[in-house]
Amino acid sequence: MRRSIAAEVARRPNGDRFGLWGERGSLATMHGKERVIAPLLRRFLGLRVEIVGGLDTDRFGTFTREVPRPGSQLDAARAKIAAAFAGNPGVRVAVASEGRFGPHPIVPSAPLGVEIVLLADRDTGMEVSGQFVDLDAMWTHAVVTDIAAARAFAEGVGFPMQGVVVSGCKEQVPCPESGLFKDVLDRADLERTVGDVIARCGAACVETDMRAHRNPCRMRAIARATVTLIRNFRLRCPDWDRPGLVVTERIPGARCAHCGTPTRVIKAEASTCAGCGHRVERSVGPPATDPGRCDVCNP
Ligand SMILES: [Zn+2]
Ligand SMILES: [Zn+2]
C-alpha cells in the first residue's frame, strides 16, 4: 500500500459516494476469517466489518463433500453475501470469501488453490473482488490402512496446527457417508478415529482440513486476496470514480525487434470498469520483443 491512510482520507472527501470510510459491513464466515479480513479492511478502506451471528456457511457447500457447492465459486460467494445482508439488515456493505482447491491444470501432482474475497455495497450496487492463486496450497490427502501411515501423513502436513479430517473410504475414494470426523484435535484422537474407521471400512481417508481456521496456509491466502481487493478498490474509473477498474484483458502482439512481425508476447493490458464499461489500455513490456519469441525469426 503506497498511499498513507491520511492521504487517502484527504483525497476522498465526503462527496465520494463510493468511499466506505466509517461504514459498517457484515462478514459471512463461521471459520474465523475475520481475523485476517477485518483488520485489513478497517485499516485501508476504513470499513468496520463484523461477523453475522448464527450463520451456517456450510449450507453453501463444504470441502468435505457432504454438502456440494451449488454453482461456481463466485456464485457461492454471492450466496454468502446475500446471507450476510439478510442477517444484518442495517449494514451497507457485505463481505464474503470462497476458496477452491484441486490439482494444478498443467502439473496435476501439484495443488492449486484459488481464493476470492468479494465486497458488495448495497447503496451503490457495486461489487469489487480480489483473488489470490496459491501454488503452495495445503491441500492433500492419503488413503491409509494402518495407524502408522495416518500418523506419518499428519506429521507431514503439520498437524495439529494444520487440521486433518478423517473419513470412511470405499475403493480408495473418500466416502463421508461411511463416517466423517472433522474435529480430530490431537494425536491420540487421530489414532483412535483412524483405528475405528479402518476397522469398519478396511481403509481410512486422511486429508488436510480446508476450513480457514484449521488451515494456516489458507488463512494467509485469504489475507492476500483481501489485499488484492483493496488494491482493486483503489483503481477508480476516470468517468465517475467508481472503484474496481481492474485488468480484464491481456493483449498479445508485441513486435519482433529484428523483423517487426507481431508475436504472441503481451503488448498491452486493458482495464474495464464493471459499472460503465469504460476501457483503459496501457502498454506493458519493452517496445520490441526478443526475436527468439518470433515465429518468423525462430520458427
Ligand atoms: Zn522476427
Ligand atoms: Zn466507469
XYZ file of N, CA and C in Angstrom, residues 5 11 31 38 58-59 94 114 118 132 148 162 205 217 219 226 245 256 284 287:
60
model
N -2.817 6.398 5.013
C -4.249 6.478 5.322
C -4.698 7.943 5.329
N -7.819 12.677 0.137
C -8.118 12.572 -1.275
C -9.587 12.220 -1.527
N -15.683 -19.561 10.129
C -14.381 -20.207 10.261
C -13.251 -19.223 10.528
N -10.909 -8.527 8.566
C -11.388 -7.309 9.239
C -10.291 -6.255 9.447
N -21.816 -23.460 5.932
C -21.649 -24.804 5.367
C -22.783 -25.172 4.410
N -23.912 -24.470 4.534
C -25.008 -24.816 3.620
C -24.717 -24.367 2.189
N -21.484 -5.892 2.540
C -21.261 -7.269 2.987
C -20.011 -7.813 2.299
N -7.458 -21.373 -5.204
C -7.878 -20.052 -5.665
C -8.812 -19.481 -4.598
N -14.974 -11.129 -1.819
C -15.931 -10.312 -2.543
C -16.556 -9.293 -1.596
N -6.574 -14.491 -5.105
C -5.192 -14.917 -4.924
C -5.078 -16.375 -5.353
N 0.036 -46.129 11.625
C 1.353 -45.505 11.438
C 1.365 -44.611 10.200
N -2.062 -27.535 11.587
C -2.873 -27.773 10.390
C -3.845 -28.904 10.737
N -9.553 -42.434 4.856
C -9.005 -41.305 4.110
C -8.652 -40.210 5.117
N -2.193 -21.969 6.058
C -1.796 -21.601 4.710
C -2.951 -20.897 3.997
N -5.460 -19.358 5.454
C -5.723 -18.070 6.111
C -4.811 -16.997 5.493
N -7.533 -10.465 0.105
C -8.108 -9.228 0.659
C -7.262 -8.020 0.241
N -11.533 -0.635 -11.338
C -11.106 -0.588 -12.749
C -9.954 -1.593 -12.898
N 8.431 -8.063 -33.080
C 9.771 -8.630 -33.029
C 10.817 -7.520 -33.269
N 2.523 -2.588 -21.984
C 3.376 -3.256 -20.997
C 4.593 -3.840 -21.719
N 9.284 -1.953 -25.937
C 8.625 -1.638 -27.216
C 8.819 -2.735 -28.269
